[in-house]
Structure formats: C-alpha cells, structure tokens
mmCIF file of the N, C-alpha and C atoms, coordinates in Angstrom:
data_MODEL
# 
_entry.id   MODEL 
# 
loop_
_atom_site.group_PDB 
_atom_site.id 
_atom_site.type_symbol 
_atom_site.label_atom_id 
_atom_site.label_alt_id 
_atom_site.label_comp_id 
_atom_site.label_asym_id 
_atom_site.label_entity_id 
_atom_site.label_seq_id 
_atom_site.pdbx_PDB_ins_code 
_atom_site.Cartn_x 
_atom_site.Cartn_y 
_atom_site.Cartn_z 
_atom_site.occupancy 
_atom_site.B_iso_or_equiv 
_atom_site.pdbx_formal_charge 
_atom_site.auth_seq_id 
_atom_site.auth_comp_id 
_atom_site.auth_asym_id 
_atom_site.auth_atom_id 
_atom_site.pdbx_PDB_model_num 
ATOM 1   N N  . UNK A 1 1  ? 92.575  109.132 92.808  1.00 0.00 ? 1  UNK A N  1 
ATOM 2   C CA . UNK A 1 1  ? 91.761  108.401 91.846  1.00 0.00 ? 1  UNK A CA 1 
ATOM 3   C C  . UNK A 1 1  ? 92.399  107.065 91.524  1.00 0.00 ? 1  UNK A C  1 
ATOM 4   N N  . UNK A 1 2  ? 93.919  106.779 91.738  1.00 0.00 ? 2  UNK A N  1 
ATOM 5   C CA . UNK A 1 2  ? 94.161  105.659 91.219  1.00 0.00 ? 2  UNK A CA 1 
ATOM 6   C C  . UNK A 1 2  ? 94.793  105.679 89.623  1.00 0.00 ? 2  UNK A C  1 
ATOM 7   N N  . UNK A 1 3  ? 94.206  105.294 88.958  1.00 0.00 ? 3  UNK A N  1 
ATOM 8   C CA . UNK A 1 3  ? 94.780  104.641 87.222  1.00 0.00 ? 3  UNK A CA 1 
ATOM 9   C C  . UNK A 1 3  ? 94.093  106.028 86.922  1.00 0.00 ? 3  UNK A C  1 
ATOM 10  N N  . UNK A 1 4  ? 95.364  106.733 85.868  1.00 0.00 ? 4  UNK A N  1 
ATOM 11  C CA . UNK A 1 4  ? 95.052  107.675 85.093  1.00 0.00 ? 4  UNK A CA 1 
ATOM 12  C C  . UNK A 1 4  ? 94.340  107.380 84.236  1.00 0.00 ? 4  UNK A C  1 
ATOM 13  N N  . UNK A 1 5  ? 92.849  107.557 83.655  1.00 0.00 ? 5  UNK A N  1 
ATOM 14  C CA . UNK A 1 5  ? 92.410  107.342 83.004  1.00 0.00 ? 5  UNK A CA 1 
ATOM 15  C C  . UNK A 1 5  ? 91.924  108.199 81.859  1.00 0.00 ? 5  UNK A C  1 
ATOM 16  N N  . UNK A 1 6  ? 92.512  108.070 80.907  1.00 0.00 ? 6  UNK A N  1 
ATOM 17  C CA . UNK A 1 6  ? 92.268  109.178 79.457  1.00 0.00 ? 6  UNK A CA 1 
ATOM 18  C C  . UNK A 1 6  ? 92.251  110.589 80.336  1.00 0.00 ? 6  UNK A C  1 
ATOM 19  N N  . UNK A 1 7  ? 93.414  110.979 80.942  1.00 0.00 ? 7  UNK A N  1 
ATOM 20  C CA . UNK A 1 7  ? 93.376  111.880 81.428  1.00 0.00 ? 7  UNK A CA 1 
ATOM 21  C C  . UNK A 1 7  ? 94.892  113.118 81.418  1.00 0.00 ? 7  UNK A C  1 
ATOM 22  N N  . UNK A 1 8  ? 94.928  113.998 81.178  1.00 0.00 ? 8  UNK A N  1 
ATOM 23  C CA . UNK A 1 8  ? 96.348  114.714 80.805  1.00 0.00 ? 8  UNK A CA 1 
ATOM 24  C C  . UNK A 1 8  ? 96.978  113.718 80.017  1.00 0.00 ? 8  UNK A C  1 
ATOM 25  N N  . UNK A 1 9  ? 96.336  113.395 79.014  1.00 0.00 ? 9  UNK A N  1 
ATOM 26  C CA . UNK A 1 9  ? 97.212  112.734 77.925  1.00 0.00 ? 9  UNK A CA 1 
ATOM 27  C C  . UNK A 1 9  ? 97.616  110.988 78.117  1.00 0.00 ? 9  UNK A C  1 
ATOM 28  N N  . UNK A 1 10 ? 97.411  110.590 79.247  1.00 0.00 ? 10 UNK A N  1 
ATOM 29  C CA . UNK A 1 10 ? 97.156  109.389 79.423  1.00 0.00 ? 10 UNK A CA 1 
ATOM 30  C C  . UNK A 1 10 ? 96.767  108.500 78.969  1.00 0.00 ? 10 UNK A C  1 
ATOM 31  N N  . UNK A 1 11 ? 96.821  107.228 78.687  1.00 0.00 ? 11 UNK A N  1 
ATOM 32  C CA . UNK A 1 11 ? 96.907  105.831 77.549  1.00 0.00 ? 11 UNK A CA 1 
ATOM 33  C C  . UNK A 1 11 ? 94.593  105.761 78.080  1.00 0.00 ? 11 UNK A C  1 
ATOM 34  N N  . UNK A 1 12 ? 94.118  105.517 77.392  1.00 0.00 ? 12 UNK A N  1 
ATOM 35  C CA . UNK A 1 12 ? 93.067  104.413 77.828  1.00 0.00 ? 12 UNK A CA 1 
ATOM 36  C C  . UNK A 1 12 ? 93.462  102.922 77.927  1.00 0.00 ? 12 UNK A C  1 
ATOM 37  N N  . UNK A 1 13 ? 92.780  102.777 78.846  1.00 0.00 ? 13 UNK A N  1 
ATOM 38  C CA . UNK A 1 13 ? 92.850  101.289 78.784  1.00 0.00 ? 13 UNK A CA 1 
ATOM 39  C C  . UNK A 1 13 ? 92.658  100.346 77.502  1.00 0.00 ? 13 UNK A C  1 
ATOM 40  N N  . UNK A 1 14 ? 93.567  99.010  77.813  1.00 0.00 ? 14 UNK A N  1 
ATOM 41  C CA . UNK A 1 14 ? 93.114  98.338  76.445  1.00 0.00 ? 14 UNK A CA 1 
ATOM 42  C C  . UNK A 1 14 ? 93.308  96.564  76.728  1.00 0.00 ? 14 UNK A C  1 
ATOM 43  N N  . UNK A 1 15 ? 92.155  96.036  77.277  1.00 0.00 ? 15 UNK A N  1 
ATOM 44  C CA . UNK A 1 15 ? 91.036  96.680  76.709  1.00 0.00 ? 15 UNK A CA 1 
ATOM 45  C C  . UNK A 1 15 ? 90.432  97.839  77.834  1.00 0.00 ? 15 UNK A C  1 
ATOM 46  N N  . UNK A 1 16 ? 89.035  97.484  77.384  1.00 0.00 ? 16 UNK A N  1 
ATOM 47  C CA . UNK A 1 16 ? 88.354  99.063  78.186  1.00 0.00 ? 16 UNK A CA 1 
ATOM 48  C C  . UNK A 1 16 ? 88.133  98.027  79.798  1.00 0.00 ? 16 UNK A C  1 
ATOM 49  N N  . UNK A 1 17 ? 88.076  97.323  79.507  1.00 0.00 ? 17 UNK A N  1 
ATOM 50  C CA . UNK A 1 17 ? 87.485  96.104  81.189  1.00 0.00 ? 17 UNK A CA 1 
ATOM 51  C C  . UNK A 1 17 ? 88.531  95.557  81.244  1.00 0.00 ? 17 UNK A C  1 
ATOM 52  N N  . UNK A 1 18 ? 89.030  95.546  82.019  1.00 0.00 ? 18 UNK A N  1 
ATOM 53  C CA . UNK A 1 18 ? 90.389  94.938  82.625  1.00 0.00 ? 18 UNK A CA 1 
ATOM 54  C C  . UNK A 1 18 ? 89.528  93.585  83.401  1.00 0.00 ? 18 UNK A C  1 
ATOM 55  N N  . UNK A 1 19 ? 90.932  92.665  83.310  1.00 0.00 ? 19 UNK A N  1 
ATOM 56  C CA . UNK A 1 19 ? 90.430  91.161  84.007  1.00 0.00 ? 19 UNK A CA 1 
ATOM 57  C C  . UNK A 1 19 ? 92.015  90.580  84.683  1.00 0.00 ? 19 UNK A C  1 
ATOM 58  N N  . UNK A 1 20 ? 91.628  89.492  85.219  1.00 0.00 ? 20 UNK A N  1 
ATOM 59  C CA . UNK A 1 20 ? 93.315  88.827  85.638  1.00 0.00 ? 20 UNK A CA 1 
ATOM 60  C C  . UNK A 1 20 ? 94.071  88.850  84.716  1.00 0.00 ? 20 UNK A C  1 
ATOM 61  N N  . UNK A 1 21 ? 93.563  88.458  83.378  1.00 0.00 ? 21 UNK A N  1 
ATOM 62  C CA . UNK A 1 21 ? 94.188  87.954  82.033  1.00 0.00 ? 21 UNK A CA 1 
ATOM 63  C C  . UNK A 1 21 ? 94.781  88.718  81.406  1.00 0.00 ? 21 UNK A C  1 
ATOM 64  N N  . UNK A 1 22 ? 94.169  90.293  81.389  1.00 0.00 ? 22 UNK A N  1 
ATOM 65  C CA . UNK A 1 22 ? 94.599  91.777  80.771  1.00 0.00 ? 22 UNK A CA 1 
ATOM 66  C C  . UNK A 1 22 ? 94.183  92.854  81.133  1.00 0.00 ? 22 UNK A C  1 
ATOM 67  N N  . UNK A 1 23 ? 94.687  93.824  80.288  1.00 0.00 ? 23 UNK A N  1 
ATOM 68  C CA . UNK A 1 23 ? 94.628  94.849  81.113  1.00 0.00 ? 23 UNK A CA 1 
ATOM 69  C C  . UNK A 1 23 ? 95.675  95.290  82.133  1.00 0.00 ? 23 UNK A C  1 
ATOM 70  N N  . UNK A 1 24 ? 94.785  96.951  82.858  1.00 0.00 ? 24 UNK A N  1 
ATOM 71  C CA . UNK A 1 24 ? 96.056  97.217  83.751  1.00 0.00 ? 24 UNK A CA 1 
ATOM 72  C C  . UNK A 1 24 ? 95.500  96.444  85.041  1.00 0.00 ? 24 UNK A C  1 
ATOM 73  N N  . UNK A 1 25 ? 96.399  96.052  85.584  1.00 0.00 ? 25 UNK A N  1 
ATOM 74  C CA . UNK A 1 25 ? 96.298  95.520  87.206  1.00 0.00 ? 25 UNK A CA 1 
ATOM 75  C C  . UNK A 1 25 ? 96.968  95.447  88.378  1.00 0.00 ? 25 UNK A C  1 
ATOM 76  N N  . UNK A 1 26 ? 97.085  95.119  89.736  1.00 0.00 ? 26 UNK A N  1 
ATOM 77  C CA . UNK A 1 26 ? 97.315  95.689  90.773  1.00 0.00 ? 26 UNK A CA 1 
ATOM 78  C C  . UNK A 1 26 ? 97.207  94.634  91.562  1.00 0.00 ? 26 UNK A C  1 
ATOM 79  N N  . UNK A 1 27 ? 98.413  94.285  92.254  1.00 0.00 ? 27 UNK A N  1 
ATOM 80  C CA . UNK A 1 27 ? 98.081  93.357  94.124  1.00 0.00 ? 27 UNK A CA 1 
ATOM 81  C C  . UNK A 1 27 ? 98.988  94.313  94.610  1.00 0.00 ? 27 UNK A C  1 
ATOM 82  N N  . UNK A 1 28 ? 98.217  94.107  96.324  1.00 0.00 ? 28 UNK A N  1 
ATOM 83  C CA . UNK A 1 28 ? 99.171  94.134  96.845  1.00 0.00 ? 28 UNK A CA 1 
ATOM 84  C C  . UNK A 1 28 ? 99.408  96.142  97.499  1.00 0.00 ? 28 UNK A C  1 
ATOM 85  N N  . UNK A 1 29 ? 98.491  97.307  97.021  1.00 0.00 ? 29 UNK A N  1 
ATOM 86  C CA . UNK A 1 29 ? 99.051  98.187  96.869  1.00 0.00 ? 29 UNK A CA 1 
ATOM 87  C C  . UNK A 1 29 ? 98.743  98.621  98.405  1.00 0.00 ? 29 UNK A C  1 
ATOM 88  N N  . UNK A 1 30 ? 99.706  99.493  98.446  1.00 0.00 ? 30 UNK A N  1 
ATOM 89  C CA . UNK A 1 30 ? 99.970  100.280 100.050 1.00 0.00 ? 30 UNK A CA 1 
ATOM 90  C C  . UNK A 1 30 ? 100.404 101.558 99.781  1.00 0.00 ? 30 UNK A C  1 
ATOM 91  N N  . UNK A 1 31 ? 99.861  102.117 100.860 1.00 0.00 ? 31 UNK A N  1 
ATOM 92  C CA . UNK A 1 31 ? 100.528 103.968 101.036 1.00 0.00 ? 31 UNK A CA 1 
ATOM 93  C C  . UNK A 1 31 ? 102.347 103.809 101.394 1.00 0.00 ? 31 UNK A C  1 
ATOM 94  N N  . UNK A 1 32 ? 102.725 104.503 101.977 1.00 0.00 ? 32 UNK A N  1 
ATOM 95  C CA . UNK A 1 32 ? 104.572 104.843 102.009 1.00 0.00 ? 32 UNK A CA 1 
ATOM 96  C C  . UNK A 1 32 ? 104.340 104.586 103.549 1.00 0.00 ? 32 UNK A C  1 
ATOM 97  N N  . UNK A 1 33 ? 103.387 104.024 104.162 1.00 0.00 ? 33 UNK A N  1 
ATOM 98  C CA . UNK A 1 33 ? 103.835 103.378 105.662 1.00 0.00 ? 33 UNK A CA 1 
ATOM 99  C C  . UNK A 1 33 ? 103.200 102.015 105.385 1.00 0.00 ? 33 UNK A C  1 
ATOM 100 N N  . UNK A 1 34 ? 103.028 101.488 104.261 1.00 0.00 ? 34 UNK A N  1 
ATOM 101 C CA . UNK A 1 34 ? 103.003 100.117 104.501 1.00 0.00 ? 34 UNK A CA 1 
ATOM 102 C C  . UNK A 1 34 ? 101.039 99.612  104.596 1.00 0.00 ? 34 UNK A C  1 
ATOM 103 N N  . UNK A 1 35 ? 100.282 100.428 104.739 1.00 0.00 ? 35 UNK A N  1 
ATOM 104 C CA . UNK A 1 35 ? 98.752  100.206 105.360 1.00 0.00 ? 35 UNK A CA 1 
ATOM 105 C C  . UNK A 1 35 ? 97.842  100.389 103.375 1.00 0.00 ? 35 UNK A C  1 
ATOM 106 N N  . UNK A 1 36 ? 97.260  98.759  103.382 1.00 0.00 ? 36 UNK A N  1 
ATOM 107 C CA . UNK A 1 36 ? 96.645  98.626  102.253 1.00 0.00 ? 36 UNK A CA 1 
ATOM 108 C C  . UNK A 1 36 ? 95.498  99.459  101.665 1.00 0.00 ? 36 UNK A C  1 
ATOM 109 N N  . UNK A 1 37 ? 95.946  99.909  100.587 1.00 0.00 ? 37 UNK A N  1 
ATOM 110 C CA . UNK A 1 37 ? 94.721  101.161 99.950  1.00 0.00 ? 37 UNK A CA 1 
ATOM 111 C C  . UNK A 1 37 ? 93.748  100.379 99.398  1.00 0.00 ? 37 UNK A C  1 
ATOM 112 N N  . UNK A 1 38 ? 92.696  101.599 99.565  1.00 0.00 ? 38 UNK A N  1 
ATOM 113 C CA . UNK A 1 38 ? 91.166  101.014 99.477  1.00 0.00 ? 38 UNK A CA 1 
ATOM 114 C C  . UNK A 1 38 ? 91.165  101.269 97.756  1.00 0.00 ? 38 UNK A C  1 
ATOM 115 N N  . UNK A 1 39 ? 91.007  100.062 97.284  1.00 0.00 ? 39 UNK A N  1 
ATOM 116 C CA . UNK A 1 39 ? 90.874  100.226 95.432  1.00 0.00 ? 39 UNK A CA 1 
ATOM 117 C C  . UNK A 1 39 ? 89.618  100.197 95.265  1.00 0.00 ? 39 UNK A C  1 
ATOM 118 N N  . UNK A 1 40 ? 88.828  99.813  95.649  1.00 0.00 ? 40 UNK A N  1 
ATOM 119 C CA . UNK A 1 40 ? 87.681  100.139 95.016  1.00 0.00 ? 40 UNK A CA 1 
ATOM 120 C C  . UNK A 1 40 ? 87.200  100.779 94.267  1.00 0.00 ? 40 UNK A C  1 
ATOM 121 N N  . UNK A 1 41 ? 87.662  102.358 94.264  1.00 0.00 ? 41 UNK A N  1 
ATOM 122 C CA . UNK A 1 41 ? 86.908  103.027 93.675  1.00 0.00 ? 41 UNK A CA 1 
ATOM 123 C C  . UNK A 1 41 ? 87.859  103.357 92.159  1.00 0.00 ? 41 UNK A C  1 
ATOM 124 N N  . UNK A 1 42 ? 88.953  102.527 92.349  1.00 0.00 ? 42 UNK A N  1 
ATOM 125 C CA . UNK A 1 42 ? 89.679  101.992 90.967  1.00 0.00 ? 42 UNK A CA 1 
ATOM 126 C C  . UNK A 1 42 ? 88.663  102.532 89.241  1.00 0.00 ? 42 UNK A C  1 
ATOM 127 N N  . UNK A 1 43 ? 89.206  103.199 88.265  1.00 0.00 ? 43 UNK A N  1 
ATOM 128 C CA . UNK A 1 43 ? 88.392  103.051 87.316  1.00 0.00 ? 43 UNK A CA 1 
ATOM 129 C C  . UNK A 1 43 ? 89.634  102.779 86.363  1.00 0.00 ? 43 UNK A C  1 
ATOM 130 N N  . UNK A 1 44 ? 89.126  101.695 85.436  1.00 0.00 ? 44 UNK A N  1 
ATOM 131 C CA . UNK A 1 44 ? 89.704  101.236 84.522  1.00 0.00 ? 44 UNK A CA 1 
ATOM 132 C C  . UNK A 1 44 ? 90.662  100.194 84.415  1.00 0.00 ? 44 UNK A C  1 
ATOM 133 N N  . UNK A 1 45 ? 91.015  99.527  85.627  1.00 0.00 ? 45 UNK A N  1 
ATOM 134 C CA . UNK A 1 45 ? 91.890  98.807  86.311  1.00 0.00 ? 45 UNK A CA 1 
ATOM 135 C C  . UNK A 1 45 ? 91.384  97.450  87.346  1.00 0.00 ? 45 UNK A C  1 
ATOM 136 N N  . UNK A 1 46 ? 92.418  96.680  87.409  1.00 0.00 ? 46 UNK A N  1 
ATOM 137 C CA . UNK A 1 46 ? 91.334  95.454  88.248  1.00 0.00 ? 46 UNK A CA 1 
ATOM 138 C C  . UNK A 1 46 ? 93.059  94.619  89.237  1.00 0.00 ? 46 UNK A C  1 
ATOM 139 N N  . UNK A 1 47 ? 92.182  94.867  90.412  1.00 0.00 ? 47 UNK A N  1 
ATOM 140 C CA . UNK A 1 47 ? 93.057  94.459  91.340  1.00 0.00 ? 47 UNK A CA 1 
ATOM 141 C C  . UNK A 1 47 ? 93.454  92.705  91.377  1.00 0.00 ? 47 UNK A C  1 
ATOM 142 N N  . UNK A 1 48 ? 94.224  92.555  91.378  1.00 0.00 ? 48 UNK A N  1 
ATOM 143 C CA . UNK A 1 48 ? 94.409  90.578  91.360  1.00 0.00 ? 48 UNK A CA 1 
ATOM 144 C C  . UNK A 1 48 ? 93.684  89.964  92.931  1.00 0.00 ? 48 UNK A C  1 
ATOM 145 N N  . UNK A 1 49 ? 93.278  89.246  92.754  1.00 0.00 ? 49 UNK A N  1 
ATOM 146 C CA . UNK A 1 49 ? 93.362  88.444  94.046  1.00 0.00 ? 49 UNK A CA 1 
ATOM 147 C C  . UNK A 1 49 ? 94.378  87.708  94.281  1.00 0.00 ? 49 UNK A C  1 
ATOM 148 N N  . UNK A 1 50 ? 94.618  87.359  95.754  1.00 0.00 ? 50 UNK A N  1 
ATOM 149 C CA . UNK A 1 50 ? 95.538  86.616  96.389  1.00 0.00 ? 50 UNK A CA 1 
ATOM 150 C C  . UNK A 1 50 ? 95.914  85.586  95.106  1.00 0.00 ? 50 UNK A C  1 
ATOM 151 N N  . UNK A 1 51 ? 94.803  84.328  94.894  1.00 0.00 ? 51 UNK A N  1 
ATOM 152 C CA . UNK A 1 51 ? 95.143  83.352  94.229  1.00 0.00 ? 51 UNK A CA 1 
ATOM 153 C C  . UNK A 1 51 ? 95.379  83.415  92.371  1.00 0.00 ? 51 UNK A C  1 
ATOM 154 N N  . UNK A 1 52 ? 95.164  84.720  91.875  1.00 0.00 ? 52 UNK A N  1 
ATOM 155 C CA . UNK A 1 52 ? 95.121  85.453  90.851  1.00 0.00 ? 52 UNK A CA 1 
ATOM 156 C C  . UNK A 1 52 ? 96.741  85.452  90.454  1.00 0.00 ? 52 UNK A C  1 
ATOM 157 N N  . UNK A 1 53 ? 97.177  86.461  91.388  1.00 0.00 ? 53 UNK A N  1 
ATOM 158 C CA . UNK A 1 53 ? 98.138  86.781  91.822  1.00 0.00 ? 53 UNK A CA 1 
ATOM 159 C C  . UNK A 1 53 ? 99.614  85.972  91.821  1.00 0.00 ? 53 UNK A C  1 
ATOM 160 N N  . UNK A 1 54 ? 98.994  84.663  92.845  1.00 0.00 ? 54 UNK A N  1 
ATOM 161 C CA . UNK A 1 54 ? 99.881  83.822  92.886  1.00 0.00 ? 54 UNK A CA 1 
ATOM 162 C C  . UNK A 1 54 ? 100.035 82.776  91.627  1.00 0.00 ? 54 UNK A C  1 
ATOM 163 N N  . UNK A 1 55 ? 99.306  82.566  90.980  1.00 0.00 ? 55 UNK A N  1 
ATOM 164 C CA . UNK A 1 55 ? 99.100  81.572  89.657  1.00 0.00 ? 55 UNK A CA 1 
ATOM 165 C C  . UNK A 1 55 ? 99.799  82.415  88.645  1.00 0.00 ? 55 UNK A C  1 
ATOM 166 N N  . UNK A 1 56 ? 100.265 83.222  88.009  1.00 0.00 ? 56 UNK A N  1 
ATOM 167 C CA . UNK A 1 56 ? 100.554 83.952  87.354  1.00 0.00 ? 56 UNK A CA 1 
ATOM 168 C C  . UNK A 1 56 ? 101.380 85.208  87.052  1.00 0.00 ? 56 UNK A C  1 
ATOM 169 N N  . UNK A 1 57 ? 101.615 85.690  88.852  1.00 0.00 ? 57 UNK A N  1 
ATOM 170 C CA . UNK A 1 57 ? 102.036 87.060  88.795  1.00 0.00 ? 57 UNK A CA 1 
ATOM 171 C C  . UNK A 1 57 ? 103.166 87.370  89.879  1.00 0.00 ? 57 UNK A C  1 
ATOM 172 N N  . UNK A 1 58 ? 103.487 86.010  90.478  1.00 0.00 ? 58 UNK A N  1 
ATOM 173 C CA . UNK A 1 58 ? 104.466 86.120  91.380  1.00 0.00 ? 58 UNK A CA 1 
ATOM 174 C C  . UNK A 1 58 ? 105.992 85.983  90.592  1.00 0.00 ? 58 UNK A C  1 
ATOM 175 N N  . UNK A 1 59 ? 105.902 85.931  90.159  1.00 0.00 ? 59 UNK A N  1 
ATOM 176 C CA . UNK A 1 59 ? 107.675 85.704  89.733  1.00 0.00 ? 59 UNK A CA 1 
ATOM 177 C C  . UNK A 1 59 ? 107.747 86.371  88.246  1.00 0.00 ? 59 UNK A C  1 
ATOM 178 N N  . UNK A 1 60 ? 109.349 86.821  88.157  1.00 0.00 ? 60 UNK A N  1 
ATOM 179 C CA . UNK A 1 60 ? 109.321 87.494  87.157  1.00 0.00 ? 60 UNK A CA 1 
ATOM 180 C C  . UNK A 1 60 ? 109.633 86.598  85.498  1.00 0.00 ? 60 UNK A C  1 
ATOM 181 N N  . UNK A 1 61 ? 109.931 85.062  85.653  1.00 0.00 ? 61 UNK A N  1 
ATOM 182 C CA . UNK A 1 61 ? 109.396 84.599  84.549  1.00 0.00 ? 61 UNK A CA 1 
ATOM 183 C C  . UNK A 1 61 ? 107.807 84.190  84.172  1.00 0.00 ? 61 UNK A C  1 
ATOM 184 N N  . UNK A 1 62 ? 106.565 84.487  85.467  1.00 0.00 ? 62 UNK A N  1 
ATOM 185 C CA . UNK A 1 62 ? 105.451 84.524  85.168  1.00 0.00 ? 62 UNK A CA 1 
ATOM 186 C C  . UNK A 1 62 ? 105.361 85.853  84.199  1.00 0.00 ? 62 UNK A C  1 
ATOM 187 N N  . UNK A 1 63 ? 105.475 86.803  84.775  1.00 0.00 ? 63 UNK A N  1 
ATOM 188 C CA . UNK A 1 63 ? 105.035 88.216  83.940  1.00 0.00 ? 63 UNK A CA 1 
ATOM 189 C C  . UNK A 1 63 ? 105.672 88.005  83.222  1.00 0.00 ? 63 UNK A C  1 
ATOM 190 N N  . UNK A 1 64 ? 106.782 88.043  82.382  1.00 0.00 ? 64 UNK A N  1 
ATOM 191 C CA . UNK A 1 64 ? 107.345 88.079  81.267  1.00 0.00 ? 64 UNK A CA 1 
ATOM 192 C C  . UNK A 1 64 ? 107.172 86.807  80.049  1.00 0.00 ? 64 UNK A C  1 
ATOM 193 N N  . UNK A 1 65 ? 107.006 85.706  80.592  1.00 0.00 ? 65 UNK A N  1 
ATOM 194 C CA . UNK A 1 65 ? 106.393 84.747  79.846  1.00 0.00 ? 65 UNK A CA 1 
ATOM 195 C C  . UNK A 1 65 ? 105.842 84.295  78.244  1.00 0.00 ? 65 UNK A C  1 
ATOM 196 N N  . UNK A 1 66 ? 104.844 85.577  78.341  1.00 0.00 ? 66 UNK A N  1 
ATOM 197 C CA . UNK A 1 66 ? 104.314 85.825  76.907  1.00 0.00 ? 66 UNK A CA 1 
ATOM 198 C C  . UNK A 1 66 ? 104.545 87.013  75.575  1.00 0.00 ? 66 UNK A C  1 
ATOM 199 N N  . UNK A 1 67 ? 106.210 87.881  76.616  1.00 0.00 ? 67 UNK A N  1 
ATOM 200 C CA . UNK A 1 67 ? 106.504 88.550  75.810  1.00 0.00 ? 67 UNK A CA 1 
ATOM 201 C C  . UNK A 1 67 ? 107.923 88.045  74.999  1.00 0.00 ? 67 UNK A C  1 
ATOM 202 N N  . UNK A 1 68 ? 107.915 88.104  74.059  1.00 0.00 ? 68 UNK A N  1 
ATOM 203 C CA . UNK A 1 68 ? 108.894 87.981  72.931  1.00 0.00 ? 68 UNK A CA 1 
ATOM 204 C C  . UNK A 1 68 ? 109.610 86.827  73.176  1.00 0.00 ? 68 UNK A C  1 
ATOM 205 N N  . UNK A 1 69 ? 108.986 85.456  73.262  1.00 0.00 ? 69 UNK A N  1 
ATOM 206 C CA . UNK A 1 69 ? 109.182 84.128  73.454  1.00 0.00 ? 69 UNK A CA 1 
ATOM 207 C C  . UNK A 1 69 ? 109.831 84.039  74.770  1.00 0.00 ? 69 UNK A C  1 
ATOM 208 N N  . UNK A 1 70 ? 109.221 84.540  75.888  1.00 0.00 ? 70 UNK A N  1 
ATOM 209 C CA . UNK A 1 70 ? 110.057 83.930  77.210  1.00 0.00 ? 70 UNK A CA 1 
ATOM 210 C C  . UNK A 1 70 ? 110.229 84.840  77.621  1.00 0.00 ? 70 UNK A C  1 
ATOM 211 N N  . UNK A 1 71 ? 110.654 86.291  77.177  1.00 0.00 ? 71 UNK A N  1 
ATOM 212 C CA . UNK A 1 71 ? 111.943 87.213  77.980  1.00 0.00 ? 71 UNK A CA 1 
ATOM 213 C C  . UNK A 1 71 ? 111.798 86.979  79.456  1.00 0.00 ? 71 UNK A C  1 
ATOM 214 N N  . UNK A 1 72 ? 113.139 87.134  79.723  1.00 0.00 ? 72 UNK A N  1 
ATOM 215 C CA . UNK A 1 72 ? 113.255 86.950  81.410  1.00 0.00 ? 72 UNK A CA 1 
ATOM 216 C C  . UNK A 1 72 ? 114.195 87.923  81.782  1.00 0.00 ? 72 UNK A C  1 
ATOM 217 N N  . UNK A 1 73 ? 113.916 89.143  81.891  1.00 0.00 ? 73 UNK A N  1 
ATOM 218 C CA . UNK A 1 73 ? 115.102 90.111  82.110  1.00 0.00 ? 73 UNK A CA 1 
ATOM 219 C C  . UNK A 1 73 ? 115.295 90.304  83.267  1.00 0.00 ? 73 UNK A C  1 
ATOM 220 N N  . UNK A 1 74 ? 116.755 90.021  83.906  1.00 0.00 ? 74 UNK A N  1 
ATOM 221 C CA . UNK A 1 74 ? 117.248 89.960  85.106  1.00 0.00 ? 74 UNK A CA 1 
ATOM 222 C C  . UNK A 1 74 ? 117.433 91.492  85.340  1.00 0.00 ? 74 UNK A C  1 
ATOM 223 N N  . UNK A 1 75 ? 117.123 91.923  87.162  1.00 0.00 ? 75 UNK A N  1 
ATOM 224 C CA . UNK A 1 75 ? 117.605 93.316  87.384  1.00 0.00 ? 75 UNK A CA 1 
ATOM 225 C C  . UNK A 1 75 ? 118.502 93.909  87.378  1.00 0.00 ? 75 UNK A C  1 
# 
C-alpha cells in the first residue's frame, strides 16, 4: 500500500492532501534491487517531481531550512 494511513495506530496525514510544499512525500523510491516503484496507487502522500525535488529537496540544508531557524544537522 505504501504510506500507512490511519492504520495500526498510524499518524493521518496533515494535512489530509499532501503537495510539494507539505505533507508526507517521496522521490526517487525503489525496491532493494534498485528498479523504481509504481506510486500511484499512493494514498495520502505525493511523490516530488524531478524539478520539485531538485528546487527544494536535494540537500540537507534545503529540508531542514524551516525548522528551528536553519537547523542543519550533520550525520
């Protein structure tokens, strides 16, 4: 199925429609040999596009950005 959705105790989404902007989301996903899974049938969740992706979600001071003035936590 993808994104647990209100399911065995599982978060709902928030919001309920996911977009580039929020929500849960996804590039990029593959099985354990590498071959890209079919999301489509995704519920509650929204896959990035390529250029989505790259504007916003490639680097880890993009994602972190808007939490708690900047954080940039190194691995």
């Amino acid at each position: 199925i993808g994104w647990a959705y209100n399911t065995n105790g599982q978060p709902i989404p928030n919001p309920a429609t996911a977009s580039a902007a929020s929500g849960w989301r996804e590039f990029g996903s593959m099985d354990l040999s590498g071959a890209p899974l079919n999301t489509s049938s995704r519920v509650g969740g929204y896959t990035l596009t390529p250029t989505e992706y790259a504007n916003g979600f490639s680097t880890r001071a993009q994602i972190f950005s808007g939490f708690n003035g900047g954080w940039n936590p190194t691995p």
